[in-house]
Tab-separated table of C-alpha atoms and ligand atoms in Angstrom:
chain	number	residue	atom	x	y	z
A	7	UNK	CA	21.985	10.207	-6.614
A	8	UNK	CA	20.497	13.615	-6.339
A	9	UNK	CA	19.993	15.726	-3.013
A	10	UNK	CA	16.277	14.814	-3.274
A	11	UNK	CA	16.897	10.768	-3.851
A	12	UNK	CA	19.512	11.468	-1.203
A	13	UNK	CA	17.099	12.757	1.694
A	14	UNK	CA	14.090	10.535	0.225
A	15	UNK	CA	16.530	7.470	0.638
A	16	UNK	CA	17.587	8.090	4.063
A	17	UNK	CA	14.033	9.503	5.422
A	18	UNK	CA	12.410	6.805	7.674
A	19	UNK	CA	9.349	5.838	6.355
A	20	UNK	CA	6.457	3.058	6.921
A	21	UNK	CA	4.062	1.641	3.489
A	22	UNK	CA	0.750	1.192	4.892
A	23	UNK	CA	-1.028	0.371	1.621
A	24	UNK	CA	0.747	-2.513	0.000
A	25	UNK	CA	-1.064	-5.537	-1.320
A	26	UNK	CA	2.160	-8.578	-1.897
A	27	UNK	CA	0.425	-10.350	-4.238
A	28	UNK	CA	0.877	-6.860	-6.343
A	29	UNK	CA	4.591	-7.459	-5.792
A	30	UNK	CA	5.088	-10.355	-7.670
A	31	UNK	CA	7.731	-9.196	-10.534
A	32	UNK	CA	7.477	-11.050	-13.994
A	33	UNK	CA	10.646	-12.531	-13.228
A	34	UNK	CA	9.557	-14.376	-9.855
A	35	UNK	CA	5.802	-14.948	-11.716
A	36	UNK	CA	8.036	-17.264	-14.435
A	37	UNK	CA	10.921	-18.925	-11.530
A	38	UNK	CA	7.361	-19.946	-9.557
A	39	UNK	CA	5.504	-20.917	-12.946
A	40	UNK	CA	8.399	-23.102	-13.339
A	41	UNK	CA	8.568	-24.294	-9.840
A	42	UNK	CA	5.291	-25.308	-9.651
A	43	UNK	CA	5.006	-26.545	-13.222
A	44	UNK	CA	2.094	-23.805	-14.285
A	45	UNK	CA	1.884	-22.372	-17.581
A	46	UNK	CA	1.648	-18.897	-17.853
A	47	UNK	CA	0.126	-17.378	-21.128
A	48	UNK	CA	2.963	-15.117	-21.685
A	49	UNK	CA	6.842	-16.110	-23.050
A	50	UNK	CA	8.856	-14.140	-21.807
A	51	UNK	CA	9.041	-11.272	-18.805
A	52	UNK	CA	8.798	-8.395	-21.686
A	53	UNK	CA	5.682	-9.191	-22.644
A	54	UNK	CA	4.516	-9.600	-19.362
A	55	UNK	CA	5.523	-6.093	-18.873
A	56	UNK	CA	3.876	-5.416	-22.146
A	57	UNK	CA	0.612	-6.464	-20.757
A	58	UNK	CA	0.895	-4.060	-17.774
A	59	UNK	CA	-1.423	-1.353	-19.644
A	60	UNK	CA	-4.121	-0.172	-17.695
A	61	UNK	CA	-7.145	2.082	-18.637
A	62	UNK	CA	-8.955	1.465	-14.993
A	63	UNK	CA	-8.689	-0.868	-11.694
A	64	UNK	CA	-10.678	-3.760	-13.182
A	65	UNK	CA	-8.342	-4.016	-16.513
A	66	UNK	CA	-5.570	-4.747	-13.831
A	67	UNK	CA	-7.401	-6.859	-11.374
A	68	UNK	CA	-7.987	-8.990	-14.119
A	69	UNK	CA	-4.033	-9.539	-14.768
A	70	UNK	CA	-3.317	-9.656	-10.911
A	71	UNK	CA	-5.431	-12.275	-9.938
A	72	UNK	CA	-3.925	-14.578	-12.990
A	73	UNK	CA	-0.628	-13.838	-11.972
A	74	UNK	CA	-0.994	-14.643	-8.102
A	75	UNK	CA	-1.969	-18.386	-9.653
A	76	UNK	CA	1.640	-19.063	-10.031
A	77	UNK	CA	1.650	-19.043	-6.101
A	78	UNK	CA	0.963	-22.265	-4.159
A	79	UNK	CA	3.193	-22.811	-1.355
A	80	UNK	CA	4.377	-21.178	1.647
A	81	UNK	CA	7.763	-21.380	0.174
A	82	UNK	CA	6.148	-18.964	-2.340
A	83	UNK	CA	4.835	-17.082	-0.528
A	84	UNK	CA	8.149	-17.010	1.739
A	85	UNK	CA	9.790	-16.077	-1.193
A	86	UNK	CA	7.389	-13.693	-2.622
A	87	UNK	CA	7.430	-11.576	0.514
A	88	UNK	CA	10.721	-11.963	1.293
A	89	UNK	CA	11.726	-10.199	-2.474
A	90	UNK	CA	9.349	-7.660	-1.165
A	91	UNK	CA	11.186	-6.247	1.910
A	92	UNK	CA	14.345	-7.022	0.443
A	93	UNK	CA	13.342	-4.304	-2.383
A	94	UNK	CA	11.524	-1.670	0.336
A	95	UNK	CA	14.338	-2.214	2.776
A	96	UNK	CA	16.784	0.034	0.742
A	97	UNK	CA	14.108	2.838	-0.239
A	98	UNK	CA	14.925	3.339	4.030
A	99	UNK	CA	11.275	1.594	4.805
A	100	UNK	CA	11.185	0.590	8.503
A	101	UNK	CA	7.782	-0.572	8.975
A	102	UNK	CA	5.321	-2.316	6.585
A	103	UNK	CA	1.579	-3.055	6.917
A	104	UNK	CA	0.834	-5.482	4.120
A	105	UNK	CA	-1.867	-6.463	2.787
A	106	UNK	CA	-3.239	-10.302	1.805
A	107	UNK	CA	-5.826	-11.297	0.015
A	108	UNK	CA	-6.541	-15.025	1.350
A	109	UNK	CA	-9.631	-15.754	-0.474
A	110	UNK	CA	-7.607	-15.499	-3.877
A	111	UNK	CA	-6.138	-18.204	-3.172
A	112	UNK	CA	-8.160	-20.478	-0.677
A	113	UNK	CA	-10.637	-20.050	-3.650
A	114	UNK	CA	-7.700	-22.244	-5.512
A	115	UNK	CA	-7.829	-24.719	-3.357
A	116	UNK	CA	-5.240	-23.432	-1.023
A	117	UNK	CA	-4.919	-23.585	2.165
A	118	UNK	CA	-5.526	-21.084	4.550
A	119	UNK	CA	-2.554	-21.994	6.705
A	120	UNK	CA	-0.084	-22.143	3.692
A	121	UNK	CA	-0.751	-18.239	2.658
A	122	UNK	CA	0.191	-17.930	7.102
A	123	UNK	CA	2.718	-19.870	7.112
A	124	UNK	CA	4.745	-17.983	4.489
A	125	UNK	CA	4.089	-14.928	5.070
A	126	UNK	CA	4.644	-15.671	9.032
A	127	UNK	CA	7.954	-16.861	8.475
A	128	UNK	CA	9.081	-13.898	5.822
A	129	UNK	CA	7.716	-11.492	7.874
A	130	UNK	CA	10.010	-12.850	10.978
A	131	UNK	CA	12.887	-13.083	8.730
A	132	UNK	CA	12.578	-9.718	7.518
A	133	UNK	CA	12.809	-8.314	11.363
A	134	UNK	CA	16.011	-10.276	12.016
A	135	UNK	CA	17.963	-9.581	9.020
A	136	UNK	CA	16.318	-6.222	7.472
A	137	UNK	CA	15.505	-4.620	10.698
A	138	UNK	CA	11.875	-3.982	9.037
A	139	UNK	CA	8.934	-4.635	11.012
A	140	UNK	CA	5.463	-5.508	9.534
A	141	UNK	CA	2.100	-6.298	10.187
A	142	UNK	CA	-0.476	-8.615	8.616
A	143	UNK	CA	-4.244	-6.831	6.972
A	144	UNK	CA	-6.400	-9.548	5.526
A	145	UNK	CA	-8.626	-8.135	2.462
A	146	UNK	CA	-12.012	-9.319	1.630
A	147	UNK	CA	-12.459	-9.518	-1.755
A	148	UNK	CA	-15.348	-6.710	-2.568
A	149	UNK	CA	-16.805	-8.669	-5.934
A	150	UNK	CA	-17.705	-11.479	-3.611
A	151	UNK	CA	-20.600	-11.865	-1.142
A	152	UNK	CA	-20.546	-10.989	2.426
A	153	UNK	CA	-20.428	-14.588	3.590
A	154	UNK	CA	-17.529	-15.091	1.848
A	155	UNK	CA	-15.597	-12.476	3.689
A	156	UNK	CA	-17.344	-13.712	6.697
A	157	UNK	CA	-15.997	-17.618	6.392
A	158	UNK	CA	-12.338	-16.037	5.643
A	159	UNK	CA	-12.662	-14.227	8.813
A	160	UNK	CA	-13.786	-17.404	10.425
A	161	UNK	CA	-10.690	-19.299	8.877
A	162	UNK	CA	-8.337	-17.023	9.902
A	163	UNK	CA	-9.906	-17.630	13.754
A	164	UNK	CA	-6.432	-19.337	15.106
A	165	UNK	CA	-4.334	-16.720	13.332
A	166	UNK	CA	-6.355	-13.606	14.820
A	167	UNK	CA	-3.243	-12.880	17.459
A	168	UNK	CA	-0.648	-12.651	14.352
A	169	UNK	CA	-3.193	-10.671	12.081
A	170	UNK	CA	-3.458	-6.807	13.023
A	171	UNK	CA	-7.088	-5.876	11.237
A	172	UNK	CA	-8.873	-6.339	8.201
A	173	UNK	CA	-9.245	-3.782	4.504
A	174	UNK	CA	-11.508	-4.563	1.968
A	175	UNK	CA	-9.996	-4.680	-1.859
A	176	UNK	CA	-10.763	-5.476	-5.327
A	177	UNK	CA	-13.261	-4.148	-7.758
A	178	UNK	CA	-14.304	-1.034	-6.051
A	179	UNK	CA	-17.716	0.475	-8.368
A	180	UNK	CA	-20.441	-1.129	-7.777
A	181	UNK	CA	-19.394	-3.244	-4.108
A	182	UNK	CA	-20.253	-0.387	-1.544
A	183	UNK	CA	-18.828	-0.368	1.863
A	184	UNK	CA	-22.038	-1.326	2.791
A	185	UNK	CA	-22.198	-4.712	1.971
A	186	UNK	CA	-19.867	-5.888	4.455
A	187	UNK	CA	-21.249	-3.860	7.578
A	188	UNK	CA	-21.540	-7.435	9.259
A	189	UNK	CA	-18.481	-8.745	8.567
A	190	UNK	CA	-16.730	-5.589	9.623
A	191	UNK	CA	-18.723	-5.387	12.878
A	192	UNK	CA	-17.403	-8.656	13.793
A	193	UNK	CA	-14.113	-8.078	12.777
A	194	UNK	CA	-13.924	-4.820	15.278
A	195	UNK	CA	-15.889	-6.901	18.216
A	196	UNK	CA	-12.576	-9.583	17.779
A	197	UNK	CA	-10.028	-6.556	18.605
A	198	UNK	CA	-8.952	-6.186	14.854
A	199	UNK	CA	-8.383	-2.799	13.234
A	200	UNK	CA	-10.507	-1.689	10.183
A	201	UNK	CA	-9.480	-0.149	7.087
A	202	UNK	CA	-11.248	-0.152	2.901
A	203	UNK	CA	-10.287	1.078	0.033
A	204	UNK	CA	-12.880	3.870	-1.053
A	205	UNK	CA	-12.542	6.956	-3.189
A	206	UNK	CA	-10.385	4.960	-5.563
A	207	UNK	CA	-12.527	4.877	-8.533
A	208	UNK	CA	-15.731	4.631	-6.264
A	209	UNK	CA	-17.448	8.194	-5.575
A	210	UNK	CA	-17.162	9.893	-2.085
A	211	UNK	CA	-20.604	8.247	-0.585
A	212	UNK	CA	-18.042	4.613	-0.433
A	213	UNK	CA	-16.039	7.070	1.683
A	214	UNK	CA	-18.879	8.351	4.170
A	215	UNK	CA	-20.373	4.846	4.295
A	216	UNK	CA	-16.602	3.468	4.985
A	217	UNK	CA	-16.556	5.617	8.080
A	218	UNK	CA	-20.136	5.271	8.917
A	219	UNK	CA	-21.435	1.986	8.871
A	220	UNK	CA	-17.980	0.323	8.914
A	221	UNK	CA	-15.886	2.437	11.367
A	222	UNK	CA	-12.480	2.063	9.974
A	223	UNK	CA	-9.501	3.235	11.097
A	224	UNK	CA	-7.849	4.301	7.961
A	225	UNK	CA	-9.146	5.398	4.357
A	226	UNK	CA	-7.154	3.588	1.535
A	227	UNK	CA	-6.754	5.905	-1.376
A	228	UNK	CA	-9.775	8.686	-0.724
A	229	UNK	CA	-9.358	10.420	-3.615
A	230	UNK	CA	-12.440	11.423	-4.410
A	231	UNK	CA	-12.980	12.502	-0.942
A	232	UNK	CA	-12.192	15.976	-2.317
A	233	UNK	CA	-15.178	16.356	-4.509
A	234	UNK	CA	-17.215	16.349	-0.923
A	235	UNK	CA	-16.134	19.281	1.494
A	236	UNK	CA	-17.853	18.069	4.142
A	237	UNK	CA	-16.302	14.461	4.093
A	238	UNK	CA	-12.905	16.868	3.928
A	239	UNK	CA	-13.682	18.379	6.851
A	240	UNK	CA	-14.395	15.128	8.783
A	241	UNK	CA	-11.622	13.389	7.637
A	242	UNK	CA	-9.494	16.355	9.089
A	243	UNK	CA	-11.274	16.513	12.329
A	244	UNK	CA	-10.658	12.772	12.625
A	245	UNK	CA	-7.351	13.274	11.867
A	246	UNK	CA	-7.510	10.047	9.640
A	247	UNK	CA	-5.078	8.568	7.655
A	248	UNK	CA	-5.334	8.302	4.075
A	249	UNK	CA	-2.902	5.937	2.254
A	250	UNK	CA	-2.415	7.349	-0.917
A	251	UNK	CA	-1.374	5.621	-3.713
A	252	UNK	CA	0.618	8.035	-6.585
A	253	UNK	CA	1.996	5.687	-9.552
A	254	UNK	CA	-0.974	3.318	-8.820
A	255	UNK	CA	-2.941	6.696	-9.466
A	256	UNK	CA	-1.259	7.275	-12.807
A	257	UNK	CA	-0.952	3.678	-14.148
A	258	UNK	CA	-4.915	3.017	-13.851
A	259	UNK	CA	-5.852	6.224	-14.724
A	260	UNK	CA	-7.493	7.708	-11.560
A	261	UNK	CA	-5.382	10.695	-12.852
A	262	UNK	CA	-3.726	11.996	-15.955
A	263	UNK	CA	-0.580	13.146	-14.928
A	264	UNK	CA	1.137	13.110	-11.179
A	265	UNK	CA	1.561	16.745	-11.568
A	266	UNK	CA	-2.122	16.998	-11.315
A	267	UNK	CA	-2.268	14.362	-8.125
A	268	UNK	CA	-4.185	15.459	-5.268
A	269	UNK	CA	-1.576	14.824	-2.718
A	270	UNK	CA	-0.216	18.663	-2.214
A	271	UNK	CA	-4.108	19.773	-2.087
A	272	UNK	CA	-4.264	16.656	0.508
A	273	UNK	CA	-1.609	18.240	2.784
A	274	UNK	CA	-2.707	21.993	2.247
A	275	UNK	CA	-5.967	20.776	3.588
A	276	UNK	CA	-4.994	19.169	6.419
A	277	UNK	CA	-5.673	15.392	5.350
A	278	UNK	CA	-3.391	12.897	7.170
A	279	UNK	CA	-1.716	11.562	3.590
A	280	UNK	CA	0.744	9.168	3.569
A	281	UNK	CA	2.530	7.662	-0.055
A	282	UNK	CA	2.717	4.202	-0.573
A	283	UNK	CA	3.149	1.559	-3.584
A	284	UNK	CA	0.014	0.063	-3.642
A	285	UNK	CA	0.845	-3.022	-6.308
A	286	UNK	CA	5.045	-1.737	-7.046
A	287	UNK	CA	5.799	-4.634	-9.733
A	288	UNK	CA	2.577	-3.526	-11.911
A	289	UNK	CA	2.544	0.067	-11.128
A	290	UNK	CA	6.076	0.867	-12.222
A	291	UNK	CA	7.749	1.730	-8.593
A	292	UNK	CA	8.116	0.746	-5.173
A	293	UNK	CA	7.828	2.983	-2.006
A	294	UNK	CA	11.120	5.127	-2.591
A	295	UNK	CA	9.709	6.410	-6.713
A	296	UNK	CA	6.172	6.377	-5.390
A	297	UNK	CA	8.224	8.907	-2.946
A	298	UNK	CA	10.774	10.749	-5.351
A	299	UNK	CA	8.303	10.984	-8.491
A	300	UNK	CA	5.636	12.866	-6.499
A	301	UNK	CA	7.909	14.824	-4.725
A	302	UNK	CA	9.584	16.059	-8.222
A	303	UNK	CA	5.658	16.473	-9.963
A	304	UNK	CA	4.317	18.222	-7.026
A	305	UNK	CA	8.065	20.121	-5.880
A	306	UNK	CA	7.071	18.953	-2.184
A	307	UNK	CA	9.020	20.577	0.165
A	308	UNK	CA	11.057	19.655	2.782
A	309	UNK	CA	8.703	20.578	5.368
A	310	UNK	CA	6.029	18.492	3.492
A	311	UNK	CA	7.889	15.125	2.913
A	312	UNK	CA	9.114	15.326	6.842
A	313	UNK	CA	5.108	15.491	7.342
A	314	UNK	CA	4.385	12.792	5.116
A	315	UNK	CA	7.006	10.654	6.591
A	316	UNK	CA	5.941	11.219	10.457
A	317	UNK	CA	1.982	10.461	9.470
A	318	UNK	CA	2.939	7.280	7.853
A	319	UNK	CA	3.953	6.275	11.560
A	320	UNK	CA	1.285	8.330	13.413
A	321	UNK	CA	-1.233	6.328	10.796
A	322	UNK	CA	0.452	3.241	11.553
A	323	UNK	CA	-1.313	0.340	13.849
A	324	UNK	CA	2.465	0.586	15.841
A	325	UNK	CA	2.193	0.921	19.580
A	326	UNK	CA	2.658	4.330	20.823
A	327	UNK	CA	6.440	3.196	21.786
A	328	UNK	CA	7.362	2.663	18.274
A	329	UNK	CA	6.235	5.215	16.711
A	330	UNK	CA	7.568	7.503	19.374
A	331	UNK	CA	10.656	5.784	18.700
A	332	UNK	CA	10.205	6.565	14.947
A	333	UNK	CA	9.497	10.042	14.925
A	334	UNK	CA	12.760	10.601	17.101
A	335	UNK	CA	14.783	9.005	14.207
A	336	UNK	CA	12.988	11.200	11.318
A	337	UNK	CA	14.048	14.415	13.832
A	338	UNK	CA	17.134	12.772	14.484
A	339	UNK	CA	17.527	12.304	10.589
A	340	UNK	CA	16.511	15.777	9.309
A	341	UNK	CA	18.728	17.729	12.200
A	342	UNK	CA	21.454	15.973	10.281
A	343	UNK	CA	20.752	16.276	6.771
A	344	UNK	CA	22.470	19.502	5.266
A	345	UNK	CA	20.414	22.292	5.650
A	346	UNK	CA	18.234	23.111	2.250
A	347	UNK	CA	20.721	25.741	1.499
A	348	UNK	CA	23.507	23.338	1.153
A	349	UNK	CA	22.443	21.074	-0.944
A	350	UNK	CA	22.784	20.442	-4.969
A	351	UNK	CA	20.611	23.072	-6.387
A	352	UNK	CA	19.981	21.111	-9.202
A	353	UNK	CA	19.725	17.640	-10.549
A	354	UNK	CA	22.897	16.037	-11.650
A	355	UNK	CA	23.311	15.310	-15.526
A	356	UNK	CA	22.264	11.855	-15.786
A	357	UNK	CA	20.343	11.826	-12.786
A	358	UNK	CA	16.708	11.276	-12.015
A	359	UNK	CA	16.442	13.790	-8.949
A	360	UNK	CA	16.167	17.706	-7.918
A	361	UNK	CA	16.897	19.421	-4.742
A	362	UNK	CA	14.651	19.826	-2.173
A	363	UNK	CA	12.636	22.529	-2.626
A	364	UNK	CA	13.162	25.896	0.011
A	365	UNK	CA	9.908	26.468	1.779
A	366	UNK	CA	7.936	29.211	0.187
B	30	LIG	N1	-6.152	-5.089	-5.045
B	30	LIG	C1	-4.873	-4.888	-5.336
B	30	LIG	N2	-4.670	-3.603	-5.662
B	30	LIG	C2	-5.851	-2.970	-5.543
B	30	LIG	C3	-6.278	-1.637	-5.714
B	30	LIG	N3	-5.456	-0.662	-6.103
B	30	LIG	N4	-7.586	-1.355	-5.531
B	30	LIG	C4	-8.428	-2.316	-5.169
B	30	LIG	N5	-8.070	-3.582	-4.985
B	30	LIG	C5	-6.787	-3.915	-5.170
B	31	LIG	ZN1	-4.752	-1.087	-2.847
């Protein structure tokens, strides 16, 4: 492993934007298809991964939703989940906040409860034998109507203690913040924390309205935040969290390349980034190459990953205890690490990695 894998590896580090149905490998997709005696409509994991070619979000939502059909009890979604933080525990991930999307599958005909139950019992699991902590964000679907989202928040009513706020998700263009200022509103008056995707695909107005109308706490993705100065300069002043999204970025086309990803002009801005895997088994990576491949694209520097690893715990719904307790283990970490100047000055033949880049 290279010096930047390395210190990547051993950096702690929370995902904030991770949906678990979007970590549902082919190979799971076909051992639950089986399972549960669903057909899928591919033969074999290759051309599963064959299908994973995206030109925009919708071209994958389309793909993600099938495959999350394959999931029907809460031994799947035990299992699902528990894959999950097996996977994240060794890119060093301490803390996860994961996102659900219930009405996918209450739409099915499953039950609320089931989805809980699962992901309850994973999530426990993962804390006693991973040492990872998580928390629970329930997604309203965006393509569907506001009372909808407003009978999944009422279904979710005995679980509000185990569920730490709500995001809103899916098809992005065309589903403005807007339309779910109720929902939102009584979402906040039950104690629950607020985040939405905007500035995915959707233009920086979804952002503005995000904060304005539905208060969140967090932006997930923001994007195209930068095309609006002023939302920049509120965002900063805020000092709130944006939970970026690279490989996501580059496998649905929000940009061209990851050496043109926003994420350094992020930081040199001020903007509270954080990296994170968004959907890992479509996308092509989980938290630690979401991680290593944008630090190689952008040559982030030490100084700059350390930052990007401390907000993804100061934008974390952790009590102030924890994260405290967090950010002393990233200083603890770094004070140990070899100094840049020690370290391999260039990647290894054979290697996927680099050094970590001086400060300029
Ligand atoms: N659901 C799962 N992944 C998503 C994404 N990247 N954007 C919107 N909705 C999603
Ligand atoms: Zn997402």
């Amino acid at each position: 492993m290279s010096t930047l894998a390395e210190f990547i590896q051993g950096l702690p580090k929370a995902e904030l934007h991770l949906h678990i149905e979007g970590s549902l490998e082919p190979e799971l997709m076909f051992e639950l298809g089986r399972r549960n005696a669903i057909a899928l409509p591919f033969k074999t994991v290759e051309e599963v991964r064959a299908a994973y070619a995206f030109s925009n979000l919708q071209d994958f939502l389309d793909i993600y939703y099938q495959g999350a059909g394959v999931l029907l009890t809460a031994a799947d979604f035990h299992d699902l989940a528990m894959a999950y933080f097996r996977r994240v525990a060794a890119d060093g991930c301490r803390h996860v906040e994961l996102f659900f999307d219930p009405q996918t599958h209450t739409d099915r005909g499953i039950a609320f409860s089931v989805v809980m139950d699962g992901l309850l019992a994973a999530m426990a699991e993962a804390e006693r034998t991973l040492g990872i902590t998580s928390a629970l964000i329930l997604c309203f679907l965006r393509h569907l109507d506001e009372a909808a989202a407003s009978a999944t928040l009422k279904a979710a009513e005995p679980y509000l203690d185990r569920i730490a706020g709500v995001g809103l998700d899916s098809s992005e263009v065309g589903h403005p913040p807007l339309k779910f200022a109720r929902v939102f509103a009584a979402a906040r008056a039950k104690g629950l924390k607020l985040v939405a995707h905007a500035g995915e695909e959707g233009p920086p107005e979804y952002v503005w309205e995000a904060l304005d109308i539905l208060d969140v706490d967090r932006i997930d993705h923001g994007n195209r935040a930068l095309e609006d100065p002023a939302l920049v300069k509120r965002l900063v002043r805020e000092g709130k969290t944006l939970t970026v999204c690279p490989l996501s970025n580059l496998k649905l086309c929000v940009v061209g390349d990851l050496k043109d990803h926003p994420l350094r002009t992020m930081l040199d801005l001020g903007l509270r980034a954080t990296i994170n895997s968004d959907d890992p088994a479509y996308f092509g990576g989980y938290l630690g190459q979401n991680w290593l491949q944008t630090a190689q694209a952008l040559s982030l520097t030490r100084a700059e990953l350390v930052t990007l690893a401390r907000n993804s715990f100061t934008g974390s719904f952790l009590p102030p205890d924890a994260v405290a307790r967090h950010l002393a283990a990233i200083d603890a970490y770094v004070s140990r690490f070899p100094p840049v100047g020690e370290m391999s000055p260039k990647p290894q033949a054979g290697d996927n990695g680099g050094s970590v880049r001086q400060e300029s």
